[in-house]
Amino acid sequence: MSMLEKLEQLNKLRAQIIAGGGPKRIEKQHEASKKTARERIELLCDPGSFIEINVFAGDSSTEKNDYPGEGVVTGHGTIDGHLVYIFAQDFTVTGGSLGRIHADKICEVLDLAMKTGAPVIGLNDSGGARIQEGVDALNGYGKIFFRNTIASGVVPQISVIMGPSAGGAVYSPALMDFIFMVQHTSHMFITGPAVIKSVTGEEVSMEDLGGALTHNQTSGVAHFIAEDENTCLSMIRQLISYLPANNLEEPPLAPPREPAGDPEELLTIIPDDPNRSYDVKRIISLIFDGGELLEVHPYYARNGVIGFARINGQVVGIIANQPNHLAGCLDINVSDKISRFIRFCDCFNIPLVTFMDVPGFLPGTDQEYGGIIRHGAKMLYAYSEATVPKITIILRKAYGGAYLAMCAKALGADSSYAWPTAEIAVMGPGGAVNIVNREQIAKAENPAAVRAQLVAEYREKFANPYIAAARPFLEDVIDPRDTRKKIIMALRALVNKRESRPRKKHGNFPV
Ligand code: HXC
């Protein structure tokens, strides 16, 4: 064969791979409001930056090609100039099912990402283990799970569900740091509706069982929801803009911007009546650059708010109680949500800024039987373990164990400030007088009036920031309008913070 003939053969083979499962299957994919793997990569990466690797893996090097590209496109590209490694399953090739070489291609992406210190983005759209390949497919999953675990805390791993993700296949996304889902076209479940019906008799639709809303709102498996694939891919680009490439780098700096709105509003957001709620996100928007917060898990455990923001151009992870929901109490789900976020930020050198207004742990048998003790312990563990700069601002209530769990000084907060509205005490005034003054209230002619009087006295005496400040558990009690300045100065002072822990294999996180 001459060079020209060889080039012709090369082009033919390449065209066959790029064609994936062929025009009919591509049409079916589009009819289902889904894009092909290559279309998704093009939208995700900077134009022209994607370089495919292992192009001819598997049968792709022959003209008799049942599995073009082995059902997955792999390589690296850039997002706003930052290198990322990508694998994108191609549903048009045997339903994106995972065989041995498909798995090897994904493993190589994970290995290269770890070697080069770049984030991994996996676009999942797959019918699961390729049935024809049996245990080879299972082993392939195992190799991916192993690498996801080893890569955890080394490079950010982002998983995007853009079609089915069923059976054990859901565990690669679950081992990664963030899961995006697309409304109506993505589904995740361990056992499908048919199996559930045959085992339990329960009828459930695929959407209710494992759709994007279910996992963003109810199960907490997914962190982000997008209305369509275009929006999803641009949300991923936004997330990447906050993240360092790996655990040895700092998050990228951006030009500083002023917050949105008038800081004077900070004086009026917290109601004078301590039993009334407010939206803590309003406070956040008045403190951070551009008033922007990339909220993680916005629909799950809404009694806590977590997300990424910038202050003076520097990326921080924000954790806040949300008084608007369950009065901002800590419960099982919010403990899981917050503690995993703390650990992500600590892995990737993102300082933590905590806003506290917490009346306590949520009372009730549901919580106790569900194990609030071991779930709440995760927050204590995660904050204590974290060595990134930790700044805590106490806005209002800071009661009991929940005060500690929201990064009190004792848990290693480097800078802790309180607003004058702060109430730092062992428990709320209502609970305290019920215990300490039980007899006095019971014997009173007008128990309600006596109780109200005692509550007011308790609040005056104990529920303020000055007892804690005197110990001193607080650096200062500040004017709310100075909060942004104080955080910026604290971060500046902590820029070279180095804190070590005893050498050990690893701790035993209370899962
Ligand atoms: C081989 C598969 C496949 C699979 C789909 N296909 N899943 N081929 N192995 N697992 C093929 C189909 O034969 C079809 O081929 C093409 O992909 C598209 O599939 P359709 O069924 O036409 O698509 P759709 O109607 O959209 O349904 C998608 C689906 C369904 C819901 C994913 O295909 C399905 O239920 N597949 C089986 C899912 C499953 O049980 N997988 C194994 C799970 S066990 P043609 O040639 O017709 O286009 C598992 C264990 C992992 O994954 C354990 C890890 C630890």
XYZ file of N, CA and C in Angstrom, residues 140-349:
630
model
N -14.082 -4.571 34.950
C -13.819 -3.203 34.467
C -14.373 -2.167 35.420
N -15.598 -2.385 35.903
C -16.179 -1.450 36.886
C -15.307 -1.392 38.134
N -14.890 -2.575 38.585
C -14.062 -2.631 39.799
C -12.801 -1.790 39.644
N -12.183 -1.873 38.463
C -10.946 -1.103 38.232
C -11.223 0.400 38.263
N -12.397 0.775 37.760
C -12.756 2.211 37.787
C -13.010 2.665 39.223
N -13.777 1.864 39.975
C -14.070 2.241 41.376
C -12.761 2.424 42.162
N -11.818 1.495 41.930
C -10.532 1.566 42.632
C -9.843 2.898 42.333
N -9.818 3.251 41.052
C -9.146 4.515 40.676
C -9.891 5.741 41.181
N -11.231 5.700 41.145
C -11.993 6.834 41.701
C -11.586 7.057 43.158
N -11.407 5.963 43.880
C -11.060 6.065 45.301
C -9.648 6.615 45.479
N -8.728 6.102 44.686
C -7.339 6.563 44.811
C -7.225 8.037 44.396
N -8.012 8.428 43.399
C -7.955 9.826 42.910
C -8.661 10.792 43.858
N -9.486 10.253 44.755
C -10.241 11.121 45.660
C -9.280 11.961 46.501
N -9.474 13.259 46.487
C -8.591 14.143 47.243
C -7.305 14.486 46.518
N -7.097 13.910 45.346
C -5.902 14.248 44.556
C -6.295 15.215 43.437
N -7.335 14.838 42.685
C -7.860 15.739 41.646
C -9.381 15.809 41.803
N -9.987 16.943 41.496
C -11.454 16.993 41.550
C -12.039 16.029 40.517
N -13.096 15.319 40.911
C -13.762 14.388 39.997
C -15.237 14.787 39.878
N -15.651 15.036 38.656
C -17.013 15.515 38.416
C -17.736 14.509 37.528
N -18.910 14.112 37.973
C -19.663 13.113 37.243
C -20.947 13.746 36.720
N -21.265 13.453 35.482
C -22.448 14.051 34.871
C -23.317 12.917 34.342
N -24.554 12.858 34.795
C -25.442 11.786 34.352
C -26.297 12.359 33.228
N -26.149 11.772 32.047
C -26.851 12.325 30.880
C -27.706 11.279 30.182
N -28.038 10.235 30.915
C -28.852 9.153 30.372
C -29.054 8.158 31.485
N -29.162 6.878 31.150
C -29.304 5.908 32.245
C -27.984 5.683 32.980
N -28.083 5.369 34.254
C -26.931 4.930 35.040
C -27.526 3.981 36.079
N -27.346 2.683 35.828
C -28.111 1.719 36.626
C -27.212 0.653 37.244
N -27.743 0.005 38.271
C -27.020 -1.089 38.928
C -25.761 -0.560 39.589
N -24.769 -1.441 39.697
C -23.509 -1.059 40.343
C -22.814 0.090 39.647
N -23.229 0.369 38.391
C -22.582 1.442 37.623
C -22.728 2.796 38.285
N -23.724 2.956 39.158
C -23.916 4.252 39.818
C -22.784 4.569 40.797
N -21.992 3.549 41.138
C -21.012 3.792 42.194
C -19.777 4.550 41.740
N -19.483 4.573 40.452
C -18.377 5.443 40.042
C -18.779 6.900 40.259
N -19.949 7.332 39.762
C -20.380 8.700 40.091
C -20.422 8.954 41.600
N -20.926 7.971 42.354
C -21.067 8.196 43.804
C -19.713 8.360 44.495
N -18.664 7.786 43.899
C -17.335 7.919 44.506
C -16.663 9.237 44.120
N -17.232 9.920 43.121
C -16.618 11.176 42.672
C -17.130 12.333 43.543
N -16.645 13.541 43.296
C -16.942 14.651 44.212
C -18.308 15.289 43.980
N -18.685 15.460 42.721
C -19.958 16.128 42.426
C -20.693 15.381 41.323
N -22.016 15.323 41.462
C -22.850 14.692 40.428
C -23.821 15.732 39.878
N -23.796 15.892 38.565
C -24.783 16.723 37.859
C -25.806 15.786 37.227
N -27.081 16.215 37.207
C -28.100 15.450 36.483
C -28.917 16.386 35.600
N -29.436 15.842 34.507
C -30.262 16.627 33.593
C -31.711 16.190 33.785
N -32.586 17.196 33.928
C -33.989 16.887 34.204
C -34.606 16.065 33.069
N -35.339 15.050 33.422
C -36.126 14.173 32.534
C -35.314 13.183 31.695
N -34.018 13.451 31.433
C -33.290 12.514 30.563
C -32.251 11.692 31.314
N -32.035 11.976 32.599
C -31.027 11.186 33.314
C -31.664 10.444 34.484
N -31.213 9.229 34.681
C -31.785 8.384 35.747
C -30.691 7.565 36.403
N -30.760 7.496 37.720
C -29.792 6.666 38.463
C -30.568 5.782 39.432
N -30.263 4.505 39.423
C -30.846 3.630 40.446
C -30.049 2.345 40.546
N -30.166 1.719 41.701
C -29.502 0.429 41.921
C -30.387 -0.670 41.345
N -31.646 -0.684 41.718
C -32.574 -1.669 41.158
C -33.718 -0.918 40.474
N -34.001 -1.296 39.252
C -34.986 -0.588 38.437
C -36.427 -0.872 38.839
N -37.371 -0.132 38.226
C -38.791 -0.287 38.571
C -39.292 -1.731 38.453
N -38.827 -2.477 37.424
C -39.327 -3.840 37.227
C -38.899 -4.749 38.384
N -37.641 -4.607 38.789
C -37.133 -5.448 39.891
C -37.863 -5.087 41.184
N -38.066 -3.810 41.406
C -38.745 -3.374 42.636
C -40.156 -3.963 42.669
N -40.823 -3.925 41.512
C -42.193 -4.449 41.476
C -42.197 -5.954 41.775
N -41.236 -6.670 41.186
C -41.264 -8.125 41.391
C -40.889 -8.497 42.825
N -40.068 -7.703 43.471
C -39.641 -8.055 44.827
C -40.607 -7.509 45.887
N -41.018 -6.249 45.728
C -41.816 -5.633 46.795
C -43.273 -5.396 46.402
N -43.570 -5.507 45.115
C -44.928 -5.244 44.647
C -45.193 -3.763 44.430
N -44.210 -2.932 44.794
C -44.402 -1.478 44.699
C -44.234 -1.006 43.244
N -45.167 -0.145 42.811
C -45.047 0.396 41.446
C -44.467 1.792 41.522
N -43.410 2.042 40.766
C -42.807 3.372 40.777
C -42.285 3.662 39.371
N -42.455 4.903 38.940
C -41.962 5.243 37.601
C -40.454 5.458 37.673
N -39.807 5.347 36.517
C -38.349 5.552 36.430
C -38.003 6.966 36.918
N -38.831 7.952 36.553
C -38.560 9.354 36.910
C -38.648 9.544 38.439
N -39.698 8.969 39.041
C -39.841 9.117 40.494
C -38.746 8.357 41.240
N -38.375 7.221 40.668
C -37.383 6.385 41.350
C -35.998 7.019 41.322
N -35.584 7.431 40.110
C -34.176 7.864 40.007
C -33.959 9.052 39.110
N -34.983 9.894 38.954
C -34.818 11.077 38.112
C -34.011 12.172 38.809
N -33.752 13.225 38.061
C -32.884 14.299 38.567
C -33.468 14.969 39.813
N -34.789 15.145 39.832
C -35.396 15.804 41.003
C -35.269 14.925 42.238
N -35.541 13.629 42.044
C -35.442 12.692 43.171
C -34.061 12.762 43.814
N -33.023 12.730 42.973
C -31.681 12.678 43.559
C -31.168 14.034 44.037
N -31.755 15.129 43.511
C -31.341 16.450 43.989
C -32.105 16.888 45.228
N -33.343 16.342 45.365
C -34.205 16.824 46.437
C -34.317 15.829 47.589
N -34.470 14.570 47.236
C -34.848 13.568 48.236
C -33.666 12.734 48.725
N -32.932 12.142 47.781
C -31.866 11.229 48.218
C -30.573 11.961 48.532
N -30.366 13.118 47.899
C -29.099 13.837 48.098
C -27.939 13.207 47.357
N -28.215 12.263 46.456
C -27.138 11.622 45.682
C -26.507 12.626 44.714
N -27.351 13.473 44.093
C -26.833 14.431 43.099
C -26.767 15.829 43.700
N -25.805 16.617 43.197
C -25.558 17.956 43.753
C -26.141 19.085 42.918
N -26.278 18.832 41.609
C -26.728 19.903 40.715
C -27.754 19.336 39.740
N -28.734 20.173 39.389
C -29.747 19.771 38.416
C -29.773 20.830 37.316
N -29.888 20.365 36.067
C -29.970 21.309 34.944
C -31.194 20.981 34.119
N -31.781 22.023 33.533
C -33.019 21.771 32.779
C -32.753 21.097 31.439
N -31.558 21.287 30.893
C -31.223 20.584 29.648
C -29.700 20.407 29.579
N -29.249 19.727 28.531
C -27.819 19.386 28.459
C -26.937 20.622 28.279
N -27.396 21.581 27.464
C -26.592 22.801 27.269
C -26.335 23.498 28.599
N -27.416 23.658 29.381
C -27.285 24.333 30.676
C -26.352 23.528 31.574
N -26.495 22.215 31.530
C -25.677 21.352 32.385
C -24.189 21.554 32.079
N -23.860 21.561 30.787
C -22.445 21.674 30.417
C -21.893 23.051 30.794
N -22.724 24.088 30.715
C -22.192 25.401 31.114
C -22.083 25.494 32.640
N -22.948 24.775 33.370
C -22.807 24.753 34.840
C -21.491 24.074 35.247
N -21.099 23.056 34.487
C -19.831 22.368 34.819
C -18.652 23.328 34.620
N -18.710 24.089 33.542
C -17.650 25.073 33.289
C -17.569 26.080 34.442
N -18.740 26.444 34.946
C -18.786 27.392 36.071
C -18.153 26.772 37.324
N -18.499 25.523 37.607
C -17.923 24.866 38.785
C -16.398 24.796 38.671
N -15.921 24.394 37.484
C -14.471 24.268 37.281
C -13.762 25.593 37.583
N -14.429 26.722 37.315
C -13.777 28.030 37.510
C -13.426 28.281 38.986
N -14.051 27.536 39.902
C -13.770 27.723 41.327
C -12.696 26.751 41.851
N -12.343 25.754 41.054
C -11.544 24.658 41.618
C -10.083 24.709 41.197
N -9.184 24.320 42.138
C -7.802 24.139 41.716
C -7.707 22.868 40.882
N -6.598 22.723 40.141
C -6.457 21.535 39.298
C -6.236 20.283 40.134
N -5.610 20.467 41.299
C -5.294 19.286 42.125
C -5.031 19.726 43.556
N -4.683 18.763 44.413
C -4.551 19.029 45.853
C -3.294 19.831 46.202
N -2.395 20.016 45.243
C -1.177 20.777 45.537
C -1.291 22.219 45.079
N -2.379 22.544 44.428
C -2.540 23.909 43.914
C -3.599 24.672 44.703
N -3.522 25.992 44.552
C -4.540 26.857 45.162
C -5.655 27.064 44.142
N -6.866 27.365 44.591
C -7.922 27.676 43.625
C -7.574 28.937 42.834
N -8.073 29.058 41.594
C -7.701 30.212 40.762
C -8.220 31.540 41.319
N -7.372 32.573 41.231
C -7.780 33.919 41.668
C -8.548 34.597 40.538
N -9.485 35.462 40.897
C -10.218 36.236 39.885
C -10.077 37.709 40.261
N -10.345 38.612 39.346
C -10.295 40.029 39.729
C -11.339 40.310 40.815
N -10.959 41.049 41.865
C -11.925 41.338 42.948
C -13.114 42.143 42.436
N -14.270 41.872 43.026
C -15.474 42.651 42.697
C -16.213 42.994 43.976
N -16.945 44.085 43.941
C -17.749 44.477 45.101
C -18.958 43.541 45.225
N -19.486 43.372 46.435
C -20.707 42.559 46.566
C -21.904 43.273 45.937
N -23.005 42.549 45.824
C -24.208 43.170 45.259
C -24.984 43.830 46.386
N -25.505 45.020 46.172
C -26.402 45.639 47.152
C -25.693 46.542 48.147
N -26.489 47.113 49.021
C -26.013 48.097 49.978
C -25.696 47.407 51.307
N -24.444 47.493 51.789
C -24.090 46.806 53.049
C -24.930 47.258 54.250
N -25.547 48.435 54.149
C -26.407 48.904 55.253
C -27.529 47.894 55.523
N -27.910 47.182 54.469
C -28.998 46.203 54.621
C -28.632 45.110 55.631
N -27.322 44.911 55.843
C -26.893 43.891 56.810
C -27.406 44.198 58.215
N -27.761 45.466 58.448
C -28.234 45.845 59.783
C -29.697 45.480 60.006
N -30.401 45.144 58.918
C -31.854 44.939 59.077
C -32.326 43.539 58.679
N -31.431 42.690 58.190
C -31.891 41.361 57.724
C -32.328 40.484 58.895
N -31.552 40.500 59.968
C -31.930 39.656 61.119
C -33.058 40.365 61.886
N -34.237 39.712 62.002
C -35.359 40.366 62.682
C -35.063 40.590 64.168
N -35.676 41.622 64.737
C -35.482 41.886 66.169
C -36.031 40.732 67.013
N -37.104 40.130 66.541
C -37.685 38.991 67.255
C -36.851 37.738 66.959
N -36.197 37.181 67.988
C -35.285 36.049 67.739
C -35.994 34.793 67.222
N -37.317 34.756 67.313
C -38.019 33.571 66.812
C -38.432 33.709 65.352
N -38.106 34.830 64.735
C -38.471 34.975 63.324
C -37.296 34.609 62.436
N -37.638 34.128 61.228
C -36.571 33.650 60.357
C -36.214 34.705 59.308
N -35.203 34.384 58.512
C -34.763 35.261 57.412
C -33.955 34.395 56.452
N -33.580 34.977 55.320
C -32.839 34.212 54.313
C -31.345 34.518 54.428
N -30.581 33.527 54.867
C -29.145 33.754 55.074
C -28.436 34.034 53.743
N -29.040 33.609 52.634
C -28.397 33.845 51.323
C -28.340 35.345 51.004
N -29.265 36.113 51.581
C -29.241 37.563 51.386
C -27.979 38.131 52.052
N -27.676 37.605 53.228
C -26.457 38.059 53.930
C -25.225 37.718 53.100
N -25.207 36.503 52.570
C -24.053 36.058 51.776
C -23.871 36.986 50.560
N -24.980 37.324 49.901
C -24.856 38.122 48.677
C -24.352 39.539 48.976
N -24.532 40.001 50.222
C -24.070 41.350 50.571
C -22.606 41.365 51.034
N -21.989 40.187 51.087
C -20.617 40.105 51.599
C -19.620 39.662 50.520
N -20.061 38.778 49.610
C -19.101 38.168 48.689
C -19.122 38.827 47.297
N -18.038 38.620 46.557
C -17.852 39.294 45.262
C -19.058 39.101 44.344
N -19.534 40.185 43.813
C -20.625 40.141 42.842
C -21.927 39.612 43.423
N -21.950 39.391 44.731
C -23.144 38.811 45.366
C -23.377 37.381 44.922
N -22.311 36.734 44.382
C -22.508 35.403 43.770
C -22.158 34.250 44.702
N -22.996 33.231 44.632
C -22.740 31.979 45.360
C -23.079 30.844 44.410
N -22.110 29.965 44.151
C -22.445 28.770 43.375
C -22.907 27.738 44.395
N -24.203 27.655 44.564
C -24.740 26.807 45.630
C -24.658 25.342 45.228
N -24.157 24.526 46.138
C -24.067 23.081 45.948
C -25.258 22.468 46.700
N -25.898 21.467 46.098
C -27.023 20.823 46.786
C -28.135 21.819 47.155
N -28.520 22.724 46.224
C -29.488 23.763 46.637
C -30.867 23.231 47.013
N -31.202 22.025 46.553
C -32.561 21.523 46.825
C -32.603 20.465 47.916
N -31.459 20.114 48.458
C -31.392 19.037 49.454
C -31.006 19.624 50.812
N -31.666 19.165 51.864
C -31.344 19.615 53.226
C -31.204 21.137 53.256
N -32.296 21.809 52.939
C -32.237 23.264 52.763
C -32.073 24.027 54.080
N -32.006 23.313 55.191
C -31.695 23.969 56.461
C -30.216 24.350 56.561
N -29.453 23.956 55.545
C -28.057 24.392 55.459
C -27.773 24.871 54.048
N -26.904 25.863 53.938
C -26.519 26.367 52.621
C -25.019 26.144 52.473
N -24.614 25.508 51.374
C -23.181 25.334 51.102
C -22.898 25.767 49.675
N -21.686 26.191 49.423
C -21.356 26.551 48.048
C -20.051 27.314 47.961
N -19.704 27.646 46.721
C -18.451 28.364 46.473
C -18.750 29.826 46.173
N -17.885 30.684 46.705
C -18.009 32.114 46.416
C -16.593 32.677 46.347
N -16.510 33.950 45.971
C -15.196 34.613 45.976
C -15.282 35.843 46.864
N -14.159 36.129 47.519
C -14.096 37.361 48.303
C -12.754 38.008 47.996
N -12.811 39.235 47.491
C -11.599 39.914 47.015
C -10.883 39.051 45.968
N -11.649 38.298 45.202
C -11.085 37.455 44.136
C -10.681 36.058 44.572
N -10.667 35.804 45.883
C -10.195 34.503 46.391
C -11.377 33.549 46.619
N -11.214 32.307 46.177
C -12.297 31.325 46.329
C -12.392 30.868 47.783
N -13.618 30.791 48.282
C -13.861 30.211 49.612
C -15.049 29.249 49.523
N -15.109 28.331 50.478
C -16.278 27.465 50.614
C -17.144 28.036 51.727
N -18.425 28.215 51.440
C -19.322 28.803 52.434
C -20.221 27.733 53.027
N -20.382 27.796 54.338
C -21.310 26.899 55.032
C -22.175 27.785 55.922
N -23.491 27.655 55.800
C -24.356 28.514 56.609
C -25.599 27.753 57.034
N -26.078 28.053 58.221
C -27.414 27.580 58.606
C -28.427 28.449 57.884
N -29.580 27.854 57.542
C -30.625 28.616 56.848
C -31.854 28.704 57.749
N -32.026 29.823 58.474
C -33.156 29.923 59.417
C -34.509 29.790 58.732
N -34.555 30.028 57.429
C -35.815 29.915 56.677
C -36.364 28.497 56.594
N -35.522 27.509 56.873
C -35.948 26.121 56.722
C -35.602 25.343 57.989
N -36.597 24.746 58.628
C -36.405 24.002 59.887
C -35.672 24.850 60.929
N -35.868 26.151 60.837
C -35.227 27.118 61.741
C -33.697 27.036 61.710
N -33.170 26.358 60.673
C -31.717 26.240 60.571
C -31.125 25.157 61.464
N -31.991 24.283 62.023
C -31.488 23.187 62.886
C -30.586 22.249 62.096
N -29.696 21.587 62.804
C -28.888 20.539 62.176
C -29.660 19.229 62.259
N -29.739 18.518 61.135
C -30.360 17.194 61.146
C -29.444 16.222 60.405
N -29.941 15.019 60.205
C -29.115 13.978 59.588
C -28.642 14.409 58.196
N -29.605 14.851 57.375
C -29.249 15.134 55.983
C -28.299 16.319 55.857
N -28.554 17.357 56.656
C -27.674 18.522 56.522
C -26.281 18.198 57.061
N -26.196 17.309 58.038
C -24.877 16.913 58.546
C -24.073 16.223 57.451
N -24.748 15.345 56.698
C -24.068 14.675 55.583
C -23.631 15.687 54.528
N -24.578 16.571 54.210
C -24.305 17.554 53.149
C -23.125 18.453 53.517
N -23.137 18.952 54.749
C -22.092 19.896 55.153
C -20.750 19.193 55.328
N -20.757 18.022 55.949
C -19.458 17.415 56.267
C -18.721 16.979 54.995
N -19.465 16.501 54.006
C -18.792 16.117 52.752
C -18.214 17.347 52.048
N -18.928 18.459 52.148
C -18.442 19.691 51.520
C -17.182 20.207 52.224
N -17.187 20.141 53.546
C -15.998 20.564 54.301
C -14.788 19.757 53.843
N -14.992 18.440 53.714
C -13.868 17.576 53.340
C -13.394 17.878 51.925
N -14.332 18.172 51.013
C -13.913 18.533 49.656
C -13.036 19.777 49.710
N -13.512 20.809 50.416
C -12.758 22.068 50.475
C -11.384 21.840 51.102
N -11.348 21.010 52.150
C -10.068 20.768 52.818
C -9.100 20.029 51.885
N -9.611 19.075 51.108
C -8.758 18.367 50.140
C -8.108 19.348 49.170
N -8.874 20.366 48.774
C -8.434 21.200 47.643
C -8.130 22.653 48.053
N -7.681 22.815 49.297
C -7.103 24.100 49.731
C -8.067 25.276 49.595
